[in-house]
CSV table of C-alpha atoms in Angstrom, one decimal:
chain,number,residue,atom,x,y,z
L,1,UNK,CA,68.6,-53.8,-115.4
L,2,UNK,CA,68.0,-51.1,-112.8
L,3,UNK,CA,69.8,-48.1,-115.1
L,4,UNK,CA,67.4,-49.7,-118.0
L,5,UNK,CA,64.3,-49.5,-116.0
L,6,UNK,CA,65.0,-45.8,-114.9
L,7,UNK,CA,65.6,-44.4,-118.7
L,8,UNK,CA,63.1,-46.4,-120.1
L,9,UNK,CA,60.9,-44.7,-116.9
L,10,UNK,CA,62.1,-41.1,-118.5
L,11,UNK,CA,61.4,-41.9,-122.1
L,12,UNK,CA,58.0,-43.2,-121.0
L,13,UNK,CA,57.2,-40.3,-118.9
L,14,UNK,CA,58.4,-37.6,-121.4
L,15,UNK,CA,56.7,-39.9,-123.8
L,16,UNK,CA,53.1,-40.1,-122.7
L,17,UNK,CA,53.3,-36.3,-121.5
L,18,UNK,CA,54.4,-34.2,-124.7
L,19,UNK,CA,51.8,-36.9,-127.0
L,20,UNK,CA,49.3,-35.8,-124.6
L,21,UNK,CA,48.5,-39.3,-123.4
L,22,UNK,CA,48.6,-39.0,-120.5
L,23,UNK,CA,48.2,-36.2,-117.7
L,24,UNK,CA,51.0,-35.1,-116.1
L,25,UNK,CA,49.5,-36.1,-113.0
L,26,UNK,CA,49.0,-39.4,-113.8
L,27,UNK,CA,52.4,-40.0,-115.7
L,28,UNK,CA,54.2,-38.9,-112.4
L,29,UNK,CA,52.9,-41.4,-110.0
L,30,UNK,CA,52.1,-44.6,-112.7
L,31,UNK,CA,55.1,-44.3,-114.8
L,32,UNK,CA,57.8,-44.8,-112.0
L,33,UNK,CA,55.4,-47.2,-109.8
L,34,UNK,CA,54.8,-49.8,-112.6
L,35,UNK,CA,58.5,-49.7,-113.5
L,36,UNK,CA,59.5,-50.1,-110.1
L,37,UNK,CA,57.2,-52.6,-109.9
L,38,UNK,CA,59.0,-54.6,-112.8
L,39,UNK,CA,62.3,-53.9,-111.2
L,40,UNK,CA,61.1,-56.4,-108.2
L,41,UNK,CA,60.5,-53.5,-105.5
L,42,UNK,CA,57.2,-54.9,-104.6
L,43,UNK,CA,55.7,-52.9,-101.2
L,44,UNK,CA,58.9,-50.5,-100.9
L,45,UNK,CA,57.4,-49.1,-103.5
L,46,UNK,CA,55.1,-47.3,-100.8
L,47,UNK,CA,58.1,-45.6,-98.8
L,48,UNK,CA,59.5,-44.9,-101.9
L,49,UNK,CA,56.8,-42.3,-102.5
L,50,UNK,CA,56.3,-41.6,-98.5
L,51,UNK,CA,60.0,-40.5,-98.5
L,52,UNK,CA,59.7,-38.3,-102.1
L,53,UNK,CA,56.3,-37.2,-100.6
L,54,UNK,CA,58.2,-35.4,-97.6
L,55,UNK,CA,60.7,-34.2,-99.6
L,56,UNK,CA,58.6,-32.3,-101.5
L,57,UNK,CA,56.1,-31.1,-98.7
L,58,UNK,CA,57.8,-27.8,-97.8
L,59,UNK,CA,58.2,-26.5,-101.5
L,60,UNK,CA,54.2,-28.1,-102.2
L,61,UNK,CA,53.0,-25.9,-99.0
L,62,UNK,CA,55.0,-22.6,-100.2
L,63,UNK,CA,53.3,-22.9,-103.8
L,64,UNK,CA,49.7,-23.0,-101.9
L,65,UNK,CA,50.7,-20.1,-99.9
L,66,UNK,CA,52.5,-18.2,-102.7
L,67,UNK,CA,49.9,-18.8,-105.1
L,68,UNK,CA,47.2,-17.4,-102.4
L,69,UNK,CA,49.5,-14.4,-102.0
L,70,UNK,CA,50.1,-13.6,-105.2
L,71,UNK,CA,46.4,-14.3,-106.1
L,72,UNK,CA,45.3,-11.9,-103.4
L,73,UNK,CA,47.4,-9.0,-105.0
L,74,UNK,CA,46.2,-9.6,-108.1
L,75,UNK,CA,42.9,-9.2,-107.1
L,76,UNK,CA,44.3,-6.2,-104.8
L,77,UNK,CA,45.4,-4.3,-108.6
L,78,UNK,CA,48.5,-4.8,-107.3
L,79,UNK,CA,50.0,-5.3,-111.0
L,80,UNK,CA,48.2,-3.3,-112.9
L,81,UNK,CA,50.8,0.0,-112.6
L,82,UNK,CA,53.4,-2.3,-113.2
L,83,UNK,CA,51.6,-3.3,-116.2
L,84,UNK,CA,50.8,0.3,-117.4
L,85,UNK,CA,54.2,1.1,-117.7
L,86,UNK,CA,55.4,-1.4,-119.2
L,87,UNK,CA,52.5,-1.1,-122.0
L,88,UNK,CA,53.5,2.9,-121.9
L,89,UNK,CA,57.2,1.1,-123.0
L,90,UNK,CA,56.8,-1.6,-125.2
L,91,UNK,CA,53.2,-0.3,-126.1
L,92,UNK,CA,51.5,-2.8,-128.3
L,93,UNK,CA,54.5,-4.4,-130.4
L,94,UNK,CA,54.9,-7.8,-129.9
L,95,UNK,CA,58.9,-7.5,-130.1
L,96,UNK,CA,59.1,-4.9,-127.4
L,97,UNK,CA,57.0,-6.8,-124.9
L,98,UNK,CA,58.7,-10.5,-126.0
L,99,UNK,CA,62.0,-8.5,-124.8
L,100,UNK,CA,60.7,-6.8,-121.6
L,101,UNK,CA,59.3,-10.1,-121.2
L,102,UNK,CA,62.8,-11.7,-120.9
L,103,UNK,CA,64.3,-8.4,-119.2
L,104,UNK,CA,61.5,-8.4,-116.4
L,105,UNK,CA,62.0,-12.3,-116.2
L,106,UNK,CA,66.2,-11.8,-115.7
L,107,UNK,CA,65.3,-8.8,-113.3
L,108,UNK,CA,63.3,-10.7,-111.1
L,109,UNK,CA,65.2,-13.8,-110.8
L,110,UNK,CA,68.3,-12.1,-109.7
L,111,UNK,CA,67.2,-13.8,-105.9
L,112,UNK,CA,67.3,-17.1,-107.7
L,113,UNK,CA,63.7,-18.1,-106.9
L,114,UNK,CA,62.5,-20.0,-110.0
L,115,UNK,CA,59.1,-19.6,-108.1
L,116,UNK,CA,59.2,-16.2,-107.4
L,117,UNK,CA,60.0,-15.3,-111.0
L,118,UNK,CA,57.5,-17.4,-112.5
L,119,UNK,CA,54.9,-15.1,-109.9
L,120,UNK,CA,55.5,-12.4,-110.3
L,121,UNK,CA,56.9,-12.5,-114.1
L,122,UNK,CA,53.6,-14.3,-115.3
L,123,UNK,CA,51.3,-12.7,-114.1
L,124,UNK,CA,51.9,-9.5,-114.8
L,125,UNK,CA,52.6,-10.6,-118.6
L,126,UNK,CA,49.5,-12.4,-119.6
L,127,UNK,CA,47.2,-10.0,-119.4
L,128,UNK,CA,49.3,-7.9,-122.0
L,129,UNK,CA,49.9,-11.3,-124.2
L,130,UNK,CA,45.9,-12.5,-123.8
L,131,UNK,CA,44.8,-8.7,-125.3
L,132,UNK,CA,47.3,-8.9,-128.3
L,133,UNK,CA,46.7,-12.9,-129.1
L,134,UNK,CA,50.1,-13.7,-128.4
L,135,UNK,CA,50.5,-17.3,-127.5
L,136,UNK,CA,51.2,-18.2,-124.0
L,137,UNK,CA,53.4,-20.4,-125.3
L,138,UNK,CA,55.5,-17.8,-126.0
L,139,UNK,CA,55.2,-16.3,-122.6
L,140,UNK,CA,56.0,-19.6,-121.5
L,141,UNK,CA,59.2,-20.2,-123.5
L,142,UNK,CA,60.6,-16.6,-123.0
L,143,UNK,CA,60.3,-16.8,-119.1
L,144,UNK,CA,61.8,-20.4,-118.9
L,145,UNK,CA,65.0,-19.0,-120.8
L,146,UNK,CA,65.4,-15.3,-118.8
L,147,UNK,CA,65.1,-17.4,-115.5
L,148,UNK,CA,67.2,-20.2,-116.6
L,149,UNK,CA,70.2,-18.7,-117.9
L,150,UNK,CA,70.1,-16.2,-114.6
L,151,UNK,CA,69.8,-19.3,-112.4
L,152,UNK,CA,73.7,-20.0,-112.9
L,153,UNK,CA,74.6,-17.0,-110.8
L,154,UNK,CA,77.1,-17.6,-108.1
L,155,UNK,CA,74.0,-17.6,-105.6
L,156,UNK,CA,71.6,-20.4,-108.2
L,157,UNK,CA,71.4,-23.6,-106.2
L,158,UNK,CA,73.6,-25.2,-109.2
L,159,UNK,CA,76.2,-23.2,-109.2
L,160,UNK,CA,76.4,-23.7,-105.4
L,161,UNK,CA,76.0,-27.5,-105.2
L,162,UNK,CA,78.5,-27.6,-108.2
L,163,UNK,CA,81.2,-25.5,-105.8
L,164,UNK,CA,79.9,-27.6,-102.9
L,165,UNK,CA,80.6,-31.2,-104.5
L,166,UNK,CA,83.7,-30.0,-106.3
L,167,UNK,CA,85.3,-28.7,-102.5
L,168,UNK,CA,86.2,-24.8,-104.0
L,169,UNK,CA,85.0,-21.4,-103.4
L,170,UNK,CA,81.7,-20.2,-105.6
L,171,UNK,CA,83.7,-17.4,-107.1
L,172,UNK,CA,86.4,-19.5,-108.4
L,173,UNK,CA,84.0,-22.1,-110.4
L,174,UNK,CA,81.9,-19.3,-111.7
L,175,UNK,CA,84.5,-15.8,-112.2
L,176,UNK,CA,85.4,-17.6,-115.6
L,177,UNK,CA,82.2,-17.8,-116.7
L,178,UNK,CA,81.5,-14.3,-117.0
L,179,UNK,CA,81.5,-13.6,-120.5
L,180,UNK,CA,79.7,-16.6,-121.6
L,181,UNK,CA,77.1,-15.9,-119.2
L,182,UNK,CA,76.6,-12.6,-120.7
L,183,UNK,CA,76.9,-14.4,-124.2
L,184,UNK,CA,74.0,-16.4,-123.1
L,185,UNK,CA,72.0,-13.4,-122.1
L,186,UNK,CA,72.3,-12.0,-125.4
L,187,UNK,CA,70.9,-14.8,-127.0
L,188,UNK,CA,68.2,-15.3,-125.1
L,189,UNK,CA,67.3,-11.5,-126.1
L,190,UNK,CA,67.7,-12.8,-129.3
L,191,UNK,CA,65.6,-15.4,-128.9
L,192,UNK,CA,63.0,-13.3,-127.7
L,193,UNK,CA,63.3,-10.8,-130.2
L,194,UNK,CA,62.5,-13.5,-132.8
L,195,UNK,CA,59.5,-14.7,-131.1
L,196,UNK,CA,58.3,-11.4,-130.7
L,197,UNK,CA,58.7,-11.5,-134.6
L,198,UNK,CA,57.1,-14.3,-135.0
L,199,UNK,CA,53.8,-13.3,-133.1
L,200,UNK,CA,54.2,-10.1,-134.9
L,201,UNK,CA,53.8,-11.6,-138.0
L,202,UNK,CA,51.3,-14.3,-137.2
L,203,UNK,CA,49.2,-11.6,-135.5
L,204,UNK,CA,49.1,-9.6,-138.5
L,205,UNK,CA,48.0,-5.8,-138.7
L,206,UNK,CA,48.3,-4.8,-134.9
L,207,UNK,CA,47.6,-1.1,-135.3
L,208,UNK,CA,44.1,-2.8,-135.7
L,209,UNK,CA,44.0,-4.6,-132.8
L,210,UNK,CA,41.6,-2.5,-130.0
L,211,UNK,CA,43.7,-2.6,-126.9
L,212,UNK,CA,42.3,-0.4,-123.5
L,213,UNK,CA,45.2,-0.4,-121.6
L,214,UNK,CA,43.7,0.5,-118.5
L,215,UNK,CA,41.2,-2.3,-119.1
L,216,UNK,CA,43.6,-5.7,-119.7
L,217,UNK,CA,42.3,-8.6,-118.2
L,218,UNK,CA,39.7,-8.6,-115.3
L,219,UNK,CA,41.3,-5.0,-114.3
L,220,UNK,CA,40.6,-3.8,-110.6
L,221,UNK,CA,41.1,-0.8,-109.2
L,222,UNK,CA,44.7,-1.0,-107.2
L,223,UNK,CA,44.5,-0.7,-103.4
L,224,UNK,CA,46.7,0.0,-100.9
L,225,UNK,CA,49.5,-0.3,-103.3
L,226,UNK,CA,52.7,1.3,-102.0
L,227,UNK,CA,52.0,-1.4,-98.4
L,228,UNK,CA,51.4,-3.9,-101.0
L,229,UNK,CA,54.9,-3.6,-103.2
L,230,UNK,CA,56.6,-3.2,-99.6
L,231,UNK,CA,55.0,-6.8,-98.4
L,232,UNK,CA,56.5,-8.2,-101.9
L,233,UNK,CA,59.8,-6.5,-101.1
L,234,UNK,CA,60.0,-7.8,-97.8
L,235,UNK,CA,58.8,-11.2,-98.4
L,236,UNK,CA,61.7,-11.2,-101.5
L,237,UNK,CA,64.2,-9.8,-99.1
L,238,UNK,CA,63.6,-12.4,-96.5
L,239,UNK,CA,63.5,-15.2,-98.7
L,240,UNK,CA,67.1,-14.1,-100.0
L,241,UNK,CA,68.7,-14.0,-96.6
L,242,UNK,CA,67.2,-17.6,-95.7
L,243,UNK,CA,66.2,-16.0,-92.3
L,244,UNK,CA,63.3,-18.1,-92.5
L,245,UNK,CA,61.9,-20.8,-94.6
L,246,UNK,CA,59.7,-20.0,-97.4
L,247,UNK,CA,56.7,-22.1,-96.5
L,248,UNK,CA,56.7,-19.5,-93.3
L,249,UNK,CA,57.6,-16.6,-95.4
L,250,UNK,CA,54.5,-16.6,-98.0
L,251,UNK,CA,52.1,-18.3,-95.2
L,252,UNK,CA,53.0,-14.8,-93.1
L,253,UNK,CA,52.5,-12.6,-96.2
L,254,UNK,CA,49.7,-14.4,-97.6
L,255,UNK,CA,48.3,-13.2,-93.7
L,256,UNK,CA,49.4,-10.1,-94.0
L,257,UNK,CA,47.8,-9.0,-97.4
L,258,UNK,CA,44.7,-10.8,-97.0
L,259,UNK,CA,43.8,-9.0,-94.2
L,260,UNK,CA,44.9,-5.6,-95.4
L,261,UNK,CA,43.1,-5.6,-98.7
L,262,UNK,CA,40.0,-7.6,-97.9
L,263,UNK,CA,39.3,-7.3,-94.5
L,264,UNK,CA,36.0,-8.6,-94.0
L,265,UNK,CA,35.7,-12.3,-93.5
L,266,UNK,CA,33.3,-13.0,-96.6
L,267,UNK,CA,35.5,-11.4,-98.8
L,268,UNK,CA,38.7,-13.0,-97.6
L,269,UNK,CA,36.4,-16.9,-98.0
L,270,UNK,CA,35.5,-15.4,-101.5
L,271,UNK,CA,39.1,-14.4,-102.4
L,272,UNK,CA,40.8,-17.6,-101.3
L,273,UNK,CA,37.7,-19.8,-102.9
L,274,UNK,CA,39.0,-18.2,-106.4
L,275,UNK,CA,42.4,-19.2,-106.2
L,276,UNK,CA,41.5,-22.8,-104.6
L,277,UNK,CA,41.4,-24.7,-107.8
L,278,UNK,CA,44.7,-23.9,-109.1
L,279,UNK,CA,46.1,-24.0,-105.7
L,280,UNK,CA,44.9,-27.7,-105.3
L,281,UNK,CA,45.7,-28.7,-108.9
L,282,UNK,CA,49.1,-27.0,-108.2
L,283,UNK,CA,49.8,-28.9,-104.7
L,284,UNK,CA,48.5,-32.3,-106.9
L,285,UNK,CA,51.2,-32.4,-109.4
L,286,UNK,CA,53.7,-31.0,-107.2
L,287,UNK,CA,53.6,-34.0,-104.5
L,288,UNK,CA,52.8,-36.4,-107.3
L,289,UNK,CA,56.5,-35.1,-108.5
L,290,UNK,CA,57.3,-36.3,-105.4
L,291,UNK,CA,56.3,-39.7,-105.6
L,292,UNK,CA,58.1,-39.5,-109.1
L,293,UNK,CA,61.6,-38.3,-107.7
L,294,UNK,CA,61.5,-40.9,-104.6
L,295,UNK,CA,60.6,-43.6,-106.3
L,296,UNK,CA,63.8,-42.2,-108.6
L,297,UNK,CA,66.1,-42.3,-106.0
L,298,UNK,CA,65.3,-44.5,-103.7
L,299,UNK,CA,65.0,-47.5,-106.0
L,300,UNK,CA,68.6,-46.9,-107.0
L,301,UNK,CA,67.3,-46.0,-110.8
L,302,UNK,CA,69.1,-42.5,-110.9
L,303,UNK,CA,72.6,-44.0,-109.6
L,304,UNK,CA,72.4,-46.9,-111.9
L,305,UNK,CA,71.7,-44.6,-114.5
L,306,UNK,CA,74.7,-42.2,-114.5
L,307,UNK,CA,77.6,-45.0,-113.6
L,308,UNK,CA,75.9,-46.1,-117.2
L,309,UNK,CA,76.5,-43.0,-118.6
L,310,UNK,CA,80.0,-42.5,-117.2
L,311,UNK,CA,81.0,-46.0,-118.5
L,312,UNK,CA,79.4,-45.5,-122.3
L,313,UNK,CA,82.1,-42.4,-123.1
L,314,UNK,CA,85.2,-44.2,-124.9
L,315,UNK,CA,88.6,-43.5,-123.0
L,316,UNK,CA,89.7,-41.6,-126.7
L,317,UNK,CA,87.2,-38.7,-125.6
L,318,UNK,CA,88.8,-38.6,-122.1
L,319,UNK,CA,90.1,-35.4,-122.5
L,320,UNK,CA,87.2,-33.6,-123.9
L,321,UNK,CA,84.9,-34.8,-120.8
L,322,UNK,CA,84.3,-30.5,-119.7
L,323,UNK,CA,83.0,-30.0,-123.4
L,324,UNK,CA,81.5,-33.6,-123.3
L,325,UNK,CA,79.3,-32.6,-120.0
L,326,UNK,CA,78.9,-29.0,-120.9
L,327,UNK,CA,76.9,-30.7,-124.4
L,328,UNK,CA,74.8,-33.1,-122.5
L,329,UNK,CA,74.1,-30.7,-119.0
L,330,UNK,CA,70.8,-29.4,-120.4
L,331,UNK,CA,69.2,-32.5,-121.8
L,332,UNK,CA,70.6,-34.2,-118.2
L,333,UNK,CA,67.8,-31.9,-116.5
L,334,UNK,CA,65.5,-34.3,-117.6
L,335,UNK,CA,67.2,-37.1,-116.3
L,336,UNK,CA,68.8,-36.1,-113.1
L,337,UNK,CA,67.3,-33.9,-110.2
L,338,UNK,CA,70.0,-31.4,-109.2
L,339,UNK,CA,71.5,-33.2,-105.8
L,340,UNK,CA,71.6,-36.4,-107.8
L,341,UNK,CA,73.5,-35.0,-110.6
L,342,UNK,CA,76.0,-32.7,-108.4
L,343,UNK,CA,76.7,-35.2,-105.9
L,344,UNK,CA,76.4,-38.0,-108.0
L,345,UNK,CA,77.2,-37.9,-111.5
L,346,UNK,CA,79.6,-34.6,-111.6
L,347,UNK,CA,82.1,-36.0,-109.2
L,348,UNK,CA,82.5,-39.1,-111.3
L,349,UNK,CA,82.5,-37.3,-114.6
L,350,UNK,CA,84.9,-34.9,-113.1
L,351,UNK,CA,87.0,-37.6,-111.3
L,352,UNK,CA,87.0,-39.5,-115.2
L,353,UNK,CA,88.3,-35.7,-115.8
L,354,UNK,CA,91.1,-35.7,-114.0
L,355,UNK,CA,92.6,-39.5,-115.1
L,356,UNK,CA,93.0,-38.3,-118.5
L,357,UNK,CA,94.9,-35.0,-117.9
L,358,UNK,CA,91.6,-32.6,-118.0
L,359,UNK,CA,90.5,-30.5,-115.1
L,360,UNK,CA,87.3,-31.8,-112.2
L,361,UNK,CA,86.8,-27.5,-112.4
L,362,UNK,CA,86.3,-27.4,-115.9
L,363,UNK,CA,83.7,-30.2,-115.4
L,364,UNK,CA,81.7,-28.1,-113.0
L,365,UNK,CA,81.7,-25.1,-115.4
L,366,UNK,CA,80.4,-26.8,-117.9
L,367,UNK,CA,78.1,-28.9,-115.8
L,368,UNK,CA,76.2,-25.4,-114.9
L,369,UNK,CA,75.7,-24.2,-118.3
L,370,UNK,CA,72.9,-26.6,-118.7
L,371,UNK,CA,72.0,-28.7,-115.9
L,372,UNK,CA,69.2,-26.9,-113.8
L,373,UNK,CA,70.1,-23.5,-115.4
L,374,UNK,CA,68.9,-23.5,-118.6
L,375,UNK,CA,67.1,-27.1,-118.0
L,376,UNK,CA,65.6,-26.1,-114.6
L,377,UNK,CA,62.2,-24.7,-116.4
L,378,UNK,CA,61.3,-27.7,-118.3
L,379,UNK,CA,62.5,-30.6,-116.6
L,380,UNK,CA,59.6,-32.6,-114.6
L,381,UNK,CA,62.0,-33.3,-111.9
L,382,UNK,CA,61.4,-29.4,-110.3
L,383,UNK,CA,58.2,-28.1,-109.1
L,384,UNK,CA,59.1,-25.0,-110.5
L,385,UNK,CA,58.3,-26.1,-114.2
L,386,UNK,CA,54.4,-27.0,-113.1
L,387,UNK,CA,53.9,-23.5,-111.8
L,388,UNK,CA,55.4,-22.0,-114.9
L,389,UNK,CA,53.1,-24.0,-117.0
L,390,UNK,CA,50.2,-23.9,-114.7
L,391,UNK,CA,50.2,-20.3,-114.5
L,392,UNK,CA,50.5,-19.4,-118.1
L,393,UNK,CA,48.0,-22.0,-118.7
L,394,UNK,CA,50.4,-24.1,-121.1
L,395,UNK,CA,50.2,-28.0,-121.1
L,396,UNK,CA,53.8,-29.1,-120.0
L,397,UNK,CA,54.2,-31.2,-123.8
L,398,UNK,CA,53.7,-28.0,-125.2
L,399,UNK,CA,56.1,-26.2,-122.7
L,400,UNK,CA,58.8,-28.6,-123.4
L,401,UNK,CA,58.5,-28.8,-127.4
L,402,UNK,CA,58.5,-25.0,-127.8
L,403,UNK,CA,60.9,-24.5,-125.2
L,404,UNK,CA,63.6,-27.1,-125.1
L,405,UNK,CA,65.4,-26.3,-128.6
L,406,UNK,CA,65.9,-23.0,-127.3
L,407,UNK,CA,67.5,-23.9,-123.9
L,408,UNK,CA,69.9,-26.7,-125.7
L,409,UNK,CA,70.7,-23.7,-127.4
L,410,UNK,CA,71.6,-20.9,-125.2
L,411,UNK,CA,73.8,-24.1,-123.7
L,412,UNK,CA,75.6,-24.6,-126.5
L,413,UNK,CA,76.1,-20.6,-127.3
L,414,UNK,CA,77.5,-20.3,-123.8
L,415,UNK,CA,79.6,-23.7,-124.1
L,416,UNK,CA,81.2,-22.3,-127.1
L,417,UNK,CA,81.9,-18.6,-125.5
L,418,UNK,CA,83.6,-20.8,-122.7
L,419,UNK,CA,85.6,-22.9,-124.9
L,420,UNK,CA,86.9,-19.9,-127.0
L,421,UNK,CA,87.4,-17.3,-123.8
L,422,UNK,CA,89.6,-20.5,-122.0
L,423,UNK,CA,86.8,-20.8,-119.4
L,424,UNK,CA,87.2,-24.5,-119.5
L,425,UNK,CA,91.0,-24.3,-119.6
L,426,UNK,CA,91.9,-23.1,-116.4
């Protein structure tokens, strides 16, 4: 009853989002409160969301602060170099800036921030993409897949709960991986290269498109921009080390650039008034995510759910459980948050593993091909995927629709690459 309740409260949720029947705002807090309702949890329901509330508050105040910080440059001009050379670059073909936008996207999330490469990737895209008519979907999808298939880097938080769970160095769960890494890398080039196509096509005769390049978007002139770049660097650099917290880290940047590119008070109250709305619709769906993933776990829904899973795969496929979890780890992103999957349903798949002969390491591999690598961008269990969709302006049943075949895809690319190189074999 309980594992029933909590996929028939993802298939709702996915449901009423991608028809557009919903908000995602709303979906996240009604959904999982009416089934949990059903499922007899009566006033628990309210700590439920209290405890997913808090877990969620520190990531909900760095998005505020980040988005202020990152609005603030903006305004600053701080992109706009960046942006002239990569137009000098890719100038005004759609294929060459689809592939920067996945180079710049890998580039960035080499710290393993999903947040910090939707920043600072998006928003120096879209006002290249907005000029030429390129969709934003696009910009969405291509962003989603550079920073997903990067994510499984020995540092991604997937890779490292995977080691974590499964008792063994970092190194020695992802070494093997190498090549299909690098496999999937390629195809998400690929990818890009044939939505770039696509747009180039659907666009039609760009040569007669009238682009100013040093007039994309609401240009402004760039100040102080060397001090500027150095406050991103830092702020990257310190979020890396894990010196401090990120909540502190882009509350003491946002500081530190407000004051040094608009000093005066009414233009600091003007500058943060312009970035209010999508720093309060941002902090809305992020703690009603919240509500969504307590409500999850604490009601026992996400436990239930993979001991169903783990029971429905016949004892005949025992020994193909690495290839088995390597097929289903990207669509599991929409089921399972990352803890719950790497210290909940991997040990047990990989414990299945081991009865029948295969290896609990081969399990892990495959479990981070997909599950909050590639999935991590369009699951609504991480914040990350509302400020990927709320900055490129994309509704999130768009998002998922274009993007999803794609990252099922570089999965199964990489999953084959592993299987043929013996990554799962040893």
């Amino acid at each position: 009853m309980v594992a029933a309740l909590g996929f028939i409260t993802i298939i709702v949720l996915l449901a009423v989002i991608m028809l557009k029947k919903m908000s995602p705002l709303v979906a996240l807090i009604s959904v999982p409160v009416i089934t949990a309702l059903i499922g007899g949890h009566g006033l628990n329901i309210g700590k439920y969301i209290n405890d997913g509330v808090k877990s969620i508050a520190p990531t909900g105040t760095m998005f505020i602060f980040a988005i202020l910080f990152f609005g603030i440059l903006t305004d600053a001009g701080t992109f706009q170099p960046i942006i002239d050379q990569i137009l000098k670059i890719v100038g005004k073909d759609p294929i060459k800036i689809a592939i920067g936008t996945a180079i710049l996207a890998m580039i960035v999330h080499l710290d393993g921030s999903g947040a910090v490469t939707f920043l600072v990737t998006v928003p120096a895209m879209l006002p290249l993409y907005e000029a030429l008519g390129m969709r934003k979907t696009t910009l969405a999808t291509i962003v989603a897949l550079g920073a997903g298939v990067m994510n499984i880097l020995p540092w991604g938080g997937p890779t490292i709960r995977a080691a974590t769970s499964l008792k063994i160095p970092v190194t020695e769960l992802f070494n093997p991986l190498l090549i299909p890494v690098l496999a999937g890398i390629l195809f998400v080039l690929f990818v890009a290269f044939k939505l770039g196509r696509d747009e180039k096509i659907r666009i039609g005769n760009i040569e007669d498109i009238n682009i100013d390049t040093n007039n994309l978007g609401e240009k402004k002139e760039s100040r102080n921009f060397i001090v500027n770049i150095l406050t991103i660097v830092v702020a990257i650099v310190v979020l890396v080390s894990g010196k401090l917290s990120p909540t502190v880290v882009f509350m003491i940047a946002f500081c530190i650039s407000i004051v040094i590119n608009f000093p005066s008070v009414k233009e600091q109250k003007e500058r943060v008034d312009a970035h209010a709305k999508a720093a309060l619709m941002m902090a809305s769906i992020l703690f009603a995510a919240g509500a969504f993933i307590g409500i999850m776990q604490k009601s026992g829904m996400i436990t239930e759910m993979s001991t169903v899973i783990v029971k429905t795969i016949p004892q005949s496929l025992g020994s193909y459980m690495a290839v088995i979890t390597g097929v289903i780890s990207m669509p599991a992103s929409l089921l399972f948050d990352p803890d719950s999957f790497y210290f909940g349903v991997m040990p047990v798949l990989a414990t299945t593993a081991q009865e029948f002969g295969s290896s609990a390491i081969a399990v892990g591999r495959a479990a981070i091909l997909g599950q909050m690598t590639t999935g991590f961008p369009v699951s609504p269990l991480t914040a990350s995927t509302f400020l990927l969709v709320g900055l490129t302006g994309v509704e999130l049943g768009e998002h998922q629709k274009k993007t999803i075949p794609y990252a099922f895809l570089t999965t199964i690319v990489m999953l084959i690459v592993a299987i043929v190189t013996g990554a799962l074999y040893r």
